[in-house]
mmCIF file of C-alpha atoms and ligand atoms in Angstrom:
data_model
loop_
_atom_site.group_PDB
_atom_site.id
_atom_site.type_symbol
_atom_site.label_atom_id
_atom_site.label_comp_id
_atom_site.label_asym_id
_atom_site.label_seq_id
_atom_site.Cartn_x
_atom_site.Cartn_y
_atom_site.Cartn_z
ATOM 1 C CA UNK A 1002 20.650 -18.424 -38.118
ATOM 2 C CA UNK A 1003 22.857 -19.404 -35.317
ATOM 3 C CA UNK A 1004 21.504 -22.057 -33.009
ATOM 4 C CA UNK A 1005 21.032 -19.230 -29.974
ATOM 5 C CA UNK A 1006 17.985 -18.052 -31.620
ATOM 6 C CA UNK A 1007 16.625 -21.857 -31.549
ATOM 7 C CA UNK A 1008 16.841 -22.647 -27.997
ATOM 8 C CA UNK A 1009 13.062 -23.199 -26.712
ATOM 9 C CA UNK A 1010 9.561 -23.119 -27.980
ATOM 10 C CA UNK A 1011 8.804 -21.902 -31.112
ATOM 11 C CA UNK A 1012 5.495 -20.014 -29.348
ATOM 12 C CA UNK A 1013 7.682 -18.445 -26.879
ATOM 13 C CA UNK A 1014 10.005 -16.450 -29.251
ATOM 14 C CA UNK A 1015 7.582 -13.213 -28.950
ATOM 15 C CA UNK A 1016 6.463 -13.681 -24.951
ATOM 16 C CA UNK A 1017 8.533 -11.369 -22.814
ATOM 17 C CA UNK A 1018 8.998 -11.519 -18.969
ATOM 18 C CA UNK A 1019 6.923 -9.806 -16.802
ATOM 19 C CA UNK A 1020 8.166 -6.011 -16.246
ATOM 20 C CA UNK A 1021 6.882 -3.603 -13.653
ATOM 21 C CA UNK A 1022 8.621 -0.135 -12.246
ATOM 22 C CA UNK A 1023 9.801 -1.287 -8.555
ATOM 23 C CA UNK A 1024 12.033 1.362 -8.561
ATOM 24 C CA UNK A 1025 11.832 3.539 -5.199
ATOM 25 C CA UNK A 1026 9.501 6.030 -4.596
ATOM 26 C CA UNK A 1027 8.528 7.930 -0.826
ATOM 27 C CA UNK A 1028 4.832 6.811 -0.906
ATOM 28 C CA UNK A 1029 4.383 3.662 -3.436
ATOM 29 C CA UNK A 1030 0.621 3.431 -4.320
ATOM 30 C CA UNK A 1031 1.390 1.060 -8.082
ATOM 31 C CA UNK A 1032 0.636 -2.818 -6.862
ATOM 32 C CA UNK A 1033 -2.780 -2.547 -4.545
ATOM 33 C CA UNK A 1034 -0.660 -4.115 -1.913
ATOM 34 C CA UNK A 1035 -2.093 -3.648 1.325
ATOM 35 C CA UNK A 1036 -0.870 -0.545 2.933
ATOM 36 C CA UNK A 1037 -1.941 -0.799 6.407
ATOM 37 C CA UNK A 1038 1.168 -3.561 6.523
ATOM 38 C CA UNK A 1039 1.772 -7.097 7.555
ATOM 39 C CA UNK A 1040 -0.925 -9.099 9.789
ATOM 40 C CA UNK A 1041 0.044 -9.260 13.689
ATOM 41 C CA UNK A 1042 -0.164 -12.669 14.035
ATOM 42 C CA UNK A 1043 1.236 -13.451 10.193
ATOM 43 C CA UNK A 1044 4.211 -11.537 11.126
ATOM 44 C CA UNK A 1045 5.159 -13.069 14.361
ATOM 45 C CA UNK A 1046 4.402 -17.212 12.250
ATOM 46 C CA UNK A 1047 6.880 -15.389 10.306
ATOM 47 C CA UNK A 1048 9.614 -15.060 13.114
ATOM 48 C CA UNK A 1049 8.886 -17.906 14.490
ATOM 49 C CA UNK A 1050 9.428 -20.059 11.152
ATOM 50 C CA UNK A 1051 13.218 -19.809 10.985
ATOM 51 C CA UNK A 1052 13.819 -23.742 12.515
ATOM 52 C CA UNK A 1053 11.200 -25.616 9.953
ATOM 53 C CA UNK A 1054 12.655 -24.747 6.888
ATOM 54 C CA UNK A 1055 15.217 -27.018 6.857
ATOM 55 C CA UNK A 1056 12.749 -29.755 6.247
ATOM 56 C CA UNK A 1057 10.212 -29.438 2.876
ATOM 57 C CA UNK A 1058 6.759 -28.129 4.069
ATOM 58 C CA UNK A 1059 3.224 -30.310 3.723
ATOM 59 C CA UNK A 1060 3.237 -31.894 -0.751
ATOM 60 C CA UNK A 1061 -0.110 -29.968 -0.923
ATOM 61 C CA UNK A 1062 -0.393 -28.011 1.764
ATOM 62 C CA UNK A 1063 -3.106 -29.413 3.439
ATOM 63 C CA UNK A 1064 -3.171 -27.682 6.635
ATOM 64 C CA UNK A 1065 -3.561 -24.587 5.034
ATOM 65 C CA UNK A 1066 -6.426 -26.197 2.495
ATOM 66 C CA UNK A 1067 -8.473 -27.126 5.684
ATOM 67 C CA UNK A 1068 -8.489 -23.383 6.884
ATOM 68 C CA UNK A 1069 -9.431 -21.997 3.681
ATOM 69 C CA UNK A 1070 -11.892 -23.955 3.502
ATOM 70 C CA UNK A 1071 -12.778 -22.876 6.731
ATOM 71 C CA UNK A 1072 -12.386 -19.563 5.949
ATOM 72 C CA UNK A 1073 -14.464 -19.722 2.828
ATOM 73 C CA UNK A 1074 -17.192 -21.970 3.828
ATOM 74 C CA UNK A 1075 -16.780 -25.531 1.896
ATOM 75 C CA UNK A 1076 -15.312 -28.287 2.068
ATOM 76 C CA UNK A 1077 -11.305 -28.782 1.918
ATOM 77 C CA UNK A 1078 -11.642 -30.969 -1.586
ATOM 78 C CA UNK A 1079 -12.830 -27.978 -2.917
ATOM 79 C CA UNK A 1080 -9.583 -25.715 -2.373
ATOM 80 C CA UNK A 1081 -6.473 -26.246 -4.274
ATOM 81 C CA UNK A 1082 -3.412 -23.801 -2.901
ATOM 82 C CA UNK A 1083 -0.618 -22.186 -4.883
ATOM 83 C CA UNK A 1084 2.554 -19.802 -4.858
ATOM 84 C CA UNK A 1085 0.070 -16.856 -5.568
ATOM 85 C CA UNK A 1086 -2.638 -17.030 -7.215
ATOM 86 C CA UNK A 1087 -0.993 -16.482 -10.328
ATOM 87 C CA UNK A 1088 0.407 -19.994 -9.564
ATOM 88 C CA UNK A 1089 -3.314 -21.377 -9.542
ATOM 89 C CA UNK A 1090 -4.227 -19.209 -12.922
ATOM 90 C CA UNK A 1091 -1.606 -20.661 -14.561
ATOM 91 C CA UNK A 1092 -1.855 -23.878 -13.518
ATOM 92 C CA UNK A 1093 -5.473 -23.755 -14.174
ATOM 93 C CA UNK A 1094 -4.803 -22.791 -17.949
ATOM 94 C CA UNK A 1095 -2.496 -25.461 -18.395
ATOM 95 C CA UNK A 1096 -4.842 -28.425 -16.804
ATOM 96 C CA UNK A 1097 -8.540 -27.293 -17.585
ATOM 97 C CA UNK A 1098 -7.714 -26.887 -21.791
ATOM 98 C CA UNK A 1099 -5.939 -28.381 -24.418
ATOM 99 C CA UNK A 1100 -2.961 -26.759 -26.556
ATOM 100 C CA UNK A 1101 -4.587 -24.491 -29.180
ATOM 101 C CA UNK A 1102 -7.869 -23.831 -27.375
ATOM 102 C CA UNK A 1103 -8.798 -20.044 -26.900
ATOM 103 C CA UNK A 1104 -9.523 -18.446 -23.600
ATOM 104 C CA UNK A 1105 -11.705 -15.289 -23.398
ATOM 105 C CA UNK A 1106 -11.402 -12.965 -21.720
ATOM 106 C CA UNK A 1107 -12.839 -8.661 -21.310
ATOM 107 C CA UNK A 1108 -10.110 -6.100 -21.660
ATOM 108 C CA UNK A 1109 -8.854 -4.424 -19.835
ATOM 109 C CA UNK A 1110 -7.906 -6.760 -17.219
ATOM 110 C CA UNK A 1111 -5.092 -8.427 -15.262
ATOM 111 C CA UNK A 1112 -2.700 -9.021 -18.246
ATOM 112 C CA UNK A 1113 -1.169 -11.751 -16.818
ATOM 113 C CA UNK A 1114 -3.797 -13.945 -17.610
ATOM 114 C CA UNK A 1115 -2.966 -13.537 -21.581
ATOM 115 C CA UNK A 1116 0.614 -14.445 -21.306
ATOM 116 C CA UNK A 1117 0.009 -17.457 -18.969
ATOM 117 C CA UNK A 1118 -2.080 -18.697 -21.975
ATOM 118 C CA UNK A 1119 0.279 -18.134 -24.290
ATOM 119 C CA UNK A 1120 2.896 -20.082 -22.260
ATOM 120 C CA UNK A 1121 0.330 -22.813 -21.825
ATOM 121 C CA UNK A 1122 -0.339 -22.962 -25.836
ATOM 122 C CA UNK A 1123 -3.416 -21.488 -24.984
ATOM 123 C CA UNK A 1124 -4.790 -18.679 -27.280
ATOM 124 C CA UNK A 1125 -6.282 -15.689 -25.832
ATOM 125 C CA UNK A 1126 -9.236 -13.725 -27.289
ATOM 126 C CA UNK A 1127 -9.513 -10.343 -26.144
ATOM 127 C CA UNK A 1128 -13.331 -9.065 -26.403
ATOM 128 C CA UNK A 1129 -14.467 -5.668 -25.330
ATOM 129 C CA UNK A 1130 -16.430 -4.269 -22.859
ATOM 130 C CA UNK A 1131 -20.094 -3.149 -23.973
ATOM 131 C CA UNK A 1132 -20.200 0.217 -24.333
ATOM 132 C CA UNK A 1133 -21.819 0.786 -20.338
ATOM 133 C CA UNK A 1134 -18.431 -1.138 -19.409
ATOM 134 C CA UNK A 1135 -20.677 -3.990 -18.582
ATOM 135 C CA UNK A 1136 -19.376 -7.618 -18.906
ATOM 136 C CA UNK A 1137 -20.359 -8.885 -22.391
ATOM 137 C CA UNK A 1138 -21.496 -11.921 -21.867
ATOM 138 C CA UNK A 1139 -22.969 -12.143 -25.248
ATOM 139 C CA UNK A 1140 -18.924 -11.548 -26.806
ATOM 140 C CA UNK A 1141 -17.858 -14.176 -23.982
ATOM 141 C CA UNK A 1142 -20.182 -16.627 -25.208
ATOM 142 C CA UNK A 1143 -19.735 -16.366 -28.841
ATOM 143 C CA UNK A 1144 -15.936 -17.028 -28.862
ATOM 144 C CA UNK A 1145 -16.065 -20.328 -28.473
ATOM 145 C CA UNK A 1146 -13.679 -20.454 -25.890
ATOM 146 C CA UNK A 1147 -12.717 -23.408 -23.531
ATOM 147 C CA UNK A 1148 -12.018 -21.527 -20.553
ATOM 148 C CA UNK A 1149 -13.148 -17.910 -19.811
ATOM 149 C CA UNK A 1150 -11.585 -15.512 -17.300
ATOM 150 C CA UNK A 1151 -13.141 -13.037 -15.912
ATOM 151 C CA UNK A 1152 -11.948 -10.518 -12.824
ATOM 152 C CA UNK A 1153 -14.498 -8.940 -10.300
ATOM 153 C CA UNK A 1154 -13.548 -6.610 -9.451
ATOM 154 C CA UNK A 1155 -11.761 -6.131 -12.631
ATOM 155 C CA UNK A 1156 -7.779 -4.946 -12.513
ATOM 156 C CA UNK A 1157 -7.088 -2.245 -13.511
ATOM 157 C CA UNK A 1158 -10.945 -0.920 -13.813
ATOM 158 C CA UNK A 1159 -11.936 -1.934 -10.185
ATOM 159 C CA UNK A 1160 -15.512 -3.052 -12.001
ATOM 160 C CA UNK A 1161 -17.951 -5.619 -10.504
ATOM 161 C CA UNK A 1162 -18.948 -7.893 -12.650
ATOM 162 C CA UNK A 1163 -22.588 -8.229 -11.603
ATOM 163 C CA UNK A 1164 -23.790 -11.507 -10.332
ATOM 164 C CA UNK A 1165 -27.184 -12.034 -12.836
ATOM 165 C CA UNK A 1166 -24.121 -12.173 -15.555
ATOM 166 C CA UNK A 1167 -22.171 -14.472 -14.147
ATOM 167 C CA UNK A 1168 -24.671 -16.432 -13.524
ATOM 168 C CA UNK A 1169 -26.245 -16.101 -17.026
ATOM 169 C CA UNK A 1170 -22.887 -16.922 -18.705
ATOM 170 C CA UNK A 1171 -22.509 -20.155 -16.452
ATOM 171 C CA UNK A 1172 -26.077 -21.103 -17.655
ATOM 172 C CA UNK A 1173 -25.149 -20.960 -21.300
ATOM 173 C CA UNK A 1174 -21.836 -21.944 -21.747
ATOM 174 C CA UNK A 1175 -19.752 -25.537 -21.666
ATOM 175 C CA UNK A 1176 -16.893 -23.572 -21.047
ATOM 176 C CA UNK A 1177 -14.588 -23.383 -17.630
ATOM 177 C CA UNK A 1178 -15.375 -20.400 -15.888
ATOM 178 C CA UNK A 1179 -12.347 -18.574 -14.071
ATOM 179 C CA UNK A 1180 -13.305 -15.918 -11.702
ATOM 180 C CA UNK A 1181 -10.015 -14.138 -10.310
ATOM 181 C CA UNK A 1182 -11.350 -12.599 -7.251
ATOM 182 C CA UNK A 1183 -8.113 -11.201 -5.874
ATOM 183 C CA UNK A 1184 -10.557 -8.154 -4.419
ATOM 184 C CA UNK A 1185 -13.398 -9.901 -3.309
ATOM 185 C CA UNK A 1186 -12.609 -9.052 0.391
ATOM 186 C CA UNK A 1187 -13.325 -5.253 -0.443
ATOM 187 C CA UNK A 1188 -16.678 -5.863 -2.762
ATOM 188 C CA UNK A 1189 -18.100 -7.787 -0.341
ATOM 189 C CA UNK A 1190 -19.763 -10.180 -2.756
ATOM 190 C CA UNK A 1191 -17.712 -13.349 -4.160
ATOM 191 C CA UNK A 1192 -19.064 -15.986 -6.744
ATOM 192 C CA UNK A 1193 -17.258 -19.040 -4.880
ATOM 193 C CA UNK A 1194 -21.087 -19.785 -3.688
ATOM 194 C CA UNK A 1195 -21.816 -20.970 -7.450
ATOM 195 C CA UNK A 1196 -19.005 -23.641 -7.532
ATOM 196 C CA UNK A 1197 -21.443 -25.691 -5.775
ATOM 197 C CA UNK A 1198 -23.860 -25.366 -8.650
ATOM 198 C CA UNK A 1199 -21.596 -25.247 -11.282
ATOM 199 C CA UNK A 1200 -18.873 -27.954 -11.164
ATOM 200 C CA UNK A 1201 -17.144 -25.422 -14.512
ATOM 201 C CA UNK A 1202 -16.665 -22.478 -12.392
ATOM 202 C CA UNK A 1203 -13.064 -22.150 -10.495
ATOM 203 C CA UNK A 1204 -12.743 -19.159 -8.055
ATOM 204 C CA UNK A 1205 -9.634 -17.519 -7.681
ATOM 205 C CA UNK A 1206 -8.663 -15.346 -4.345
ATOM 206 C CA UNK A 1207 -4.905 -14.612 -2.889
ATOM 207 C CA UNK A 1208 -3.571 -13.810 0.314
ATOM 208 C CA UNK A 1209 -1.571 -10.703 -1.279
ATOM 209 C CA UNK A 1210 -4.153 -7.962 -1.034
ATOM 210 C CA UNK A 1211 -6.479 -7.776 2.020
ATOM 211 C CA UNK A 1212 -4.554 -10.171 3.783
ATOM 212 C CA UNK A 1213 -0.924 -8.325 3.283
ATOM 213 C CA UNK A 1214 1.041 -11.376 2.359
ATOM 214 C CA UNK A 1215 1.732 -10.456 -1.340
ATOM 215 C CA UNK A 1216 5.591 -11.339 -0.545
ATOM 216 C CA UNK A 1217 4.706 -14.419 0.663
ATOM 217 C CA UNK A 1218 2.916 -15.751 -2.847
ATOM 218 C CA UNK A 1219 0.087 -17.628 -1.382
ATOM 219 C CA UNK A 1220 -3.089 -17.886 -3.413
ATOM 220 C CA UNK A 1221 -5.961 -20.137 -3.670
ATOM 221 C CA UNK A 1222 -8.602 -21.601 -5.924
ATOM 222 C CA UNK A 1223 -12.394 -23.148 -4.832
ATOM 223 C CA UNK A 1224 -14.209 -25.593 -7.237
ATOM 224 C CA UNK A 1225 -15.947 -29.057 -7.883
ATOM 225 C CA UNK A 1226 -13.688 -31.709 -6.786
ATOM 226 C CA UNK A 1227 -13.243 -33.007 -9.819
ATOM 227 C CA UNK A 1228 -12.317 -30.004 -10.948
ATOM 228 C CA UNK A 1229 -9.587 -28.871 -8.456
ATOM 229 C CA UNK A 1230 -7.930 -32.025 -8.699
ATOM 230 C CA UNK A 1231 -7.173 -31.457 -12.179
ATOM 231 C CA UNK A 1232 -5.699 -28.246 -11.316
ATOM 232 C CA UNK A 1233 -3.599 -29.528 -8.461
ATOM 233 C CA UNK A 1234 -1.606 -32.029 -11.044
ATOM 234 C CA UNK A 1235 -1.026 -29.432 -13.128
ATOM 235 C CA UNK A 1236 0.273 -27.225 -10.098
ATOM 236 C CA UNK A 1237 2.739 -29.677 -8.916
ATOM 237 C CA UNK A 1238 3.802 -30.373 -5.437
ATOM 238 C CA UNK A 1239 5.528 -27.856 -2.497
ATOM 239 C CA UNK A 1240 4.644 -24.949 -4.576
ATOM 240 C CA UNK A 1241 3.557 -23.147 -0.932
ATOM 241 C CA UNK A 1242 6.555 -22.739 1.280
ATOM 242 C CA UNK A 1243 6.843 -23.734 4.563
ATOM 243 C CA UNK A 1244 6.676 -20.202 6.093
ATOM 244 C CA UNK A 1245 4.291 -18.922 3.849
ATOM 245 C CA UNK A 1246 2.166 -21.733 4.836
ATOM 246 C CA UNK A 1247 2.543 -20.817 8.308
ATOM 247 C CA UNK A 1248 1.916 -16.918 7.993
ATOM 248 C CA UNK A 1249 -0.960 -17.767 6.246
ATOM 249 C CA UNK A 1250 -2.389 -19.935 8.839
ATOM 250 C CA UNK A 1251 -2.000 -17.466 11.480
ATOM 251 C CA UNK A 1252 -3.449 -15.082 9.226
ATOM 252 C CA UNK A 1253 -6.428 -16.949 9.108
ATOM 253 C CA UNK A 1254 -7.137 -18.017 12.063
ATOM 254 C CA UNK A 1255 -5.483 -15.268 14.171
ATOM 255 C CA UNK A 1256 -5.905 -11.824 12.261
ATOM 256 C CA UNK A 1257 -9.473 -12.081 11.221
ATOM 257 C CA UNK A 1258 -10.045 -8.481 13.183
ATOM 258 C CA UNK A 1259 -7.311 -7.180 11.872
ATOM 259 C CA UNK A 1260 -8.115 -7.940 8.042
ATOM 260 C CA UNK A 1261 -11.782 -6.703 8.489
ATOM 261 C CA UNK A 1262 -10.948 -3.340 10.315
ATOM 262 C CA UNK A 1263 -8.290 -2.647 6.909
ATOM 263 C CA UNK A 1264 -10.204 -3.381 4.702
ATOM 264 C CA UNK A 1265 -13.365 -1.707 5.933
ATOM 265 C CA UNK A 1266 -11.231 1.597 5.810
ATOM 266 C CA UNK A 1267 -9.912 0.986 2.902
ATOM 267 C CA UNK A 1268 -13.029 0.877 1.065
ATOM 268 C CA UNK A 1269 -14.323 4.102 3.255
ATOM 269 C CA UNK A 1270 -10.953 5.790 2.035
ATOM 270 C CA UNK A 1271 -11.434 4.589 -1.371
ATOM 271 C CA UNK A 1272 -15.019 6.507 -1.196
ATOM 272 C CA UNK A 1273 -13.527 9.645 0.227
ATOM 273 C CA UNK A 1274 -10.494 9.623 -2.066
ATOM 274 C CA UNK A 1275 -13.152 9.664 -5.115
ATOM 275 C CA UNK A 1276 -14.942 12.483 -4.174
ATOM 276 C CA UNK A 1277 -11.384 14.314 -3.694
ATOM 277 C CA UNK A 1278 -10.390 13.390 -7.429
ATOM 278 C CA UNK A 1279 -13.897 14.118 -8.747
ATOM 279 C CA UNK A 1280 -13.242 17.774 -7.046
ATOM 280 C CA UNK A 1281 -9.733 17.999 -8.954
ATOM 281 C CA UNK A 1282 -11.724 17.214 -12.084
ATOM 282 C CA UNK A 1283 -10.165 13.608 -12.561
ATOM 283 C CA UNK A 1284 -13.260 10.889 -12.105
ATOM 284 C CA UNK A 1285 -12.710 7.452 -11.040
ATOM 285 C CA UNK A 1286 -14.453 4.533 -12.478
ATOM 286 C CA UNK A 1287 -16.931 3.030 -9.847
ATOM 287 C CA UNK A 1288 -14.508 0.319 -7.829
ATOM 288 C CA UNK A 1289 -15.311 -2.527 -5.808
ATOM 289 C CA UNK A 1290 -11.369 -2.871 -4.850
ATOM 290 C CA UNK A 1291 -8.527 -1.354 -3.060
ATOM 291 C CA UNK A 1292 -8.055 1.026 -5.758
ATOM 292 C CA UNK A 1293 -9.043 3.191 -8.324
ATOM 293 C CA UNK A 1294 -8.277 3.887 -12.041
ATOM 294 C CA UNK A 1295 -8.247 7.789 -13.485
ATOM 295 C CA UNK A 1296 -8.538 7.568 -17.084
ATOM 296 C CA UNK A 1297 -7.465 11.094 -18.429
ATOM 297 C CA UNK A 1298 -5.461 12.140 -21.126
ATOM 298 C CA UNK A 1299 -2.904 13.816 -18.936
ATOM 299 C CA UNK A 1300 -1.911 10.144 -17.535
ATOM 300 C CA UNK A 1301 1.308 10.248 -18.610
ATOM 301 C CA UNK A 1302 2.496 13.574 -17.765
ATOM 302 C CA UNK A 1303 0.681 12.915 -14.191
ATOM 303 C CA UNK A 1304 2.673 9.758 -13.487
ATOM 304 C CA UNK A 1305 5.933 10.934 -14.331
ATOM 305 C CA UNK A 1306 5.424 14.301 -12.347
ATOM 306 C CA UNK A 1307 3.815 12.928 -9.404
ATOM 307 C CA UNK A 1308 6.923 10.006 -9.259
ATOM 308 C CA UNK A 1309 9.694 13.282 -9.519
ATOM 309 C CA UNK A 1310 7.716 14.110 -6.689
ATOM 310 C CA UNK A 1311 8.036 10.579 -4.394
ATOM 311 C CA UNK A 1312 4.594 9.723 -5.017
ATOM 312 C CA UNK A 1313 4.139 6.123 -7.290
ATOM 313 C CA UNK A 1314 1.243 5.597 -9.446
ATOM 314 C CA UNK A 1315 0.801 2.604 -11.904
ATOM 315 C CA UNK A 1316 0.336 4.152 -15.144
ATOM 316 C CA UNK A 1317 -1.236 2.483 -17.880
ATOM 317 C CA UNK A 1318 -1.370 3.810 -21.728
ATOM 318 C CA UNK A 1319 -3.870 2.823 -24.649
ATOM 319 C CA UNK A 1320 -6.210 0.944 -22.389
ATOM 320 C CA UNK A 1321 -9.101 -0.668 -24.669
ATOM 321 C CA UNK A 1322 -11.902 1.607 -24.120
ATOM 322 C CA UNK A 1323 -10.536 4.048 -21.483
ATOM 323 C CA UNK A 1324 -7.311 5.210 -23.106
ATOM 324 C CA UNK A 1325 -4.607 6.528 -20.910
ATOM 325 C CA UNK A 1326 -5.271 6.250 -17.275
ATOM 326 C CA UNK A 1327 -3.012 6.316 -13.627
ATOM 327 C CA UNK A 1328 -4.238 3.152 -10.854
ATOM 328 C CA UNK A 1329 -4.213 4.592 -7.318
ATOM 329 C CA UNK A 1330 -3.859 2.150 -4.689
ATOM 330 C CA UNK A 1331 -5.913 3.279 -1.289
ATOM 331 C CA UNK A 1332 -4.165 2.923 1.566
ATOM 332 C CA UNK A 1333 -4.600 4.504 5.504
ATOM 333 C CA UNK A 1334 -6.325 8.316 5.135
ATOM 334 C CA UNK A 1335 -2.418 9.945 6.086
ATOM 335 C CA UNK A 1336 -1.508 8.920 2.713
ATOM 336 C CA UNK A 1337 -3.612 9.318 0.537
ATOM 337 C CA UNK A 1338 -3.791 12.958 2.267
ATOM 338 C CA UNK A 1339 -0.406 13.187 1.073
ATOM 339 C CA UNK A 1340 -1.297 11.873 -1.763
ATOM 340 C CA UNK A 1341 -3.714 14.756 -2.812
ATOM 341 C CA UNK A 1342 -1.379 17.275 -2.112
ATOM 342 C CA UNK A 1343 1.228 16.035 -4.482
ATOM 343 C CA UNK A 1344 -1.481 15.280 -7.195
ATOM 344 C CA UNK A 1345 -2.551 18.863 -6.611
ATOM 345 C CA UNK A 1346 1.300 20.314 -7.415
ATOM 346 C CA UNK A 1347 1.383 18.100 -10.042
ATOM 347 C CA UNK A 1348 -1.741 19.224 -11.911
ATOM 348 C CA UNK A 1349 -0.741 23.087 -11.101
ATOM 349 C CA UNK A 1350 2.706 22.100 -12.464
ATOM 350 C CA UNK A 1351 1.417 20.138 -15.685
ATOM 351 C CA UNK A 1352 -1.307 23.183 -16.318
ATOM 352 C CA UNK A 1353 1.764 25.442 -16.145
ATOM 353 C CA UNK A 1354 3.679 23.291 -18.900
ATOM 354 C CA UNK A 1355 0.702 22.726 -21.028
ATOM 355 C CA UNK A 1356 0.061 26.558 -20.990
ATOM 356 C CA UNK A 1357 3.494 26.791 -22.469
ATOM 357 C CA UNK A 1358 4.414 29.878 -20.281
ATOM 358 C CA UNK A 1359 5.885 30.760 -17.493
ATOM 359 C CA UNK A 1360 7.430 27.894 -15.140
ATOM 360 C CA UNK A 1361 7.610 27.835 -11.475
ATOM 361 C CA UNK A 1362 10.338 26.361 -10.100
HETATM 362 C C1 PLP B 2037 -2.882 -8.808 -7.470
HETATM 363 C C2 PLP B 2037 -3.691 -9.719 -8.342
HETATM 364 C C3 PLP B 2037 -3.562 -11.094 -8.238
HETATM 365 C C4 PLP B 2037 -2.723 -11.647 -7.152
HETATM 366 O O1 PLP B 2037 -1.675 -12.335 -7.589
HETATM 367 P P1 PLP B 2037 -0.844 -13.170 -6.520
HETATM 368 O O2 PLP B 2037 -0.074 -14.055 -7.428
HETATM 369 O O3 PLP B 2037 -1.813 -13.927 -5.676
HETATM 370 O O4 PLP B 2037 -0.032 -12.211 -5.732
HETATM 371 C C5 PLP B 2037 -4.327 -11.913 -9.045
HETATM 372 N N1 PLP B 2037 -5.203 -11.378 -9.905
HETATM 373 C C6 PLP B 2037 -5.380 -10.060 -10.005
HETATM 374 C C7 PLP B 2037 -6.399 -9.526 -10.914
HETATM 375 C C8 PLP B 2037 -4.607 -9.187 -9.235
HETATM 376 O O5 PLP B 2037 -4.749 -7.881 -9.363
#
């Protein structure tokens, strides 16, 4: 064994990085990013940024802590801030259980989540679905778990988790609840209300989807206190940048109009968009997000036709209970128009192939 294959943890040898197609496609509808663009008022914070950066922004960003707060509706202890909100899930993991303690989590959902436990030392438990794709709280429970994780809506399935289970699992369990509530701005129903009643339950939101400042990595968690605190030493200091912090200011206090017009059509589109795949014989899962998951058998073949086409889908294969299935993100009505009418040559074109006959060019 040469000493190259020793560098590191021994728990690490079998965790590999984070991979995801980026390469370019005409119409790119594979991250739920917002598609409507970049916030008015975010984007010109943005410009106007270039002369602070030479100087490190606030330890903990507490600017931006008082206006989520603000935003949310509690008080600023209760909001710890992070480079995405992958920066608070991870950082959460890391302060909120000890090495060798499970988390539990439903699949599918946001994978992430299982290799930031593994990096933490953490062990994941994957538990299915019950079989109405319901959260299985009874599974969740049972797994003696220190923290739980739970997304609502779900990614990739765009499922609510309904509010009598969350608040039945909070009841019963001495776990840590983690709620990853990246969508919450197009369900219109959030659980960060409960952290005042349950000082185990950590709510996590980002700036990256409704508020179209995914480059910009800010995300946010609410919670007890006590609770955040422990996550903010594990988090570490400057981890939101000085522009991001100042986007995501002006976001919030400048492009509330903005944010609720988007996303209001982007659930509307979402609606329309699933009656149009329902008509092409390809049913959506019910979604409370900014995007909607196909399962079919034809995934594959759809993905790779529809991206020789210019149109980008996130693909996913051997999902637990669904199988094979393509995630559409929903975007202004002009695209996903466009959209349609590539998914349509694509199904006439994989029809043709699975016929075996007769090719069109
Ligand atoms: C997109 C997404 C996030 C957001 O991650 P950021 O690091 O804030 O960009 C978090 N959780 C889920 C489930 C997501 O889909």
């Amino acid at each position: 064994m040469t000493a190259a294959t020793e560098v590191g943890r021994a728990a690490y040898r079998d965790i590999v990085c984070y991979t995801v197609d980026q390469g370019p496609v005409a119409i790119d509808l594979r991250d739920n990013t917002n598609l409507w663009g970049v916030p008015p008022a975010a984007a010109r914070a943005i410009a106007d940024a270039a002369p602070t950066v030479s100087r490190y922004p606030r330890v903990y960003a507490s600017e931006l802590r008082q206006a989520l707060a603000d935003y949310v509706g509690v008080a600023s202890p209760m909001i710890v801030t992070g480079c995405g909100s992958d920066d608070v899930l991870d950082a959460s993991l890391r302060a909120l259980a000890d090495p060798g303690d499970r988390v539990a989590l439903l699949a599918p959902t946001f994978l992430t989540v299982t290799t930031f436990a593994r990096v933490n030392a953490l062990v994941p438990v994957a538990l299915p679905l019950t079989s109405d794709w319901d959260a299985n709280v009874e599974a969740l429970l049972a797994a003696q778990a220190r923290i739980i994780y739970l997304c609502s809506p779900n990614n990739p399935t765009g499922t609510v988790v309904p509010r009598p289970a969350i608040e039945r699992l909070l009841d019963q369990t001495p776990a840590v609840v983690i709620i990853d509530e990246a969508y919450a701005e197009f369900a219109g129903v959030s659980s960060h209300d409960l952290t005042t009643r349950f000082d185990r339950l950590l709510t996590v939101r980002t700036l990256s989807k409704a508020f179209g400042l995914a480059g910009l990595r800010v995300g946010y968690g609410i919670g007890d206190a006590r609770l955040v605190s422990e996550v903010e030493k594990a988090r570490g200091p400057y981890k939101v940048n000085a522009v991001a912090e100042r986007a995501a200011l002006a976001a919030l206090r400048g492009d509330g109009a903005w944010i609720h017009e988007h996303v209001r059509e982007a659930v509307a589109n979402r609606d329309r968009l699933a009656d149009a795949l329902r008509r092409l014989g390809l049913p959506p899962l019910p979604s409370g997000a900014n995007f909607l998951l196909v399962p079919t058998p034809r995934a594959s073949a759809l993905a790779t036709k529809l991206a020789s086409l210019g149109v980008g889908v996130r693909l996913f294969t051997g999902l637990r209970t669904f199988g094979d299935a393509i995630r559409i993100t929903v975007g202004p009505w002009s695209v996903m128009a466009t959209f349609l009418e590539t998914l349509e040559r694509a199904l006439a074109a994989d029809a043709d192939e699975q016929g075996g006959g007769i090719r069109c060019a």
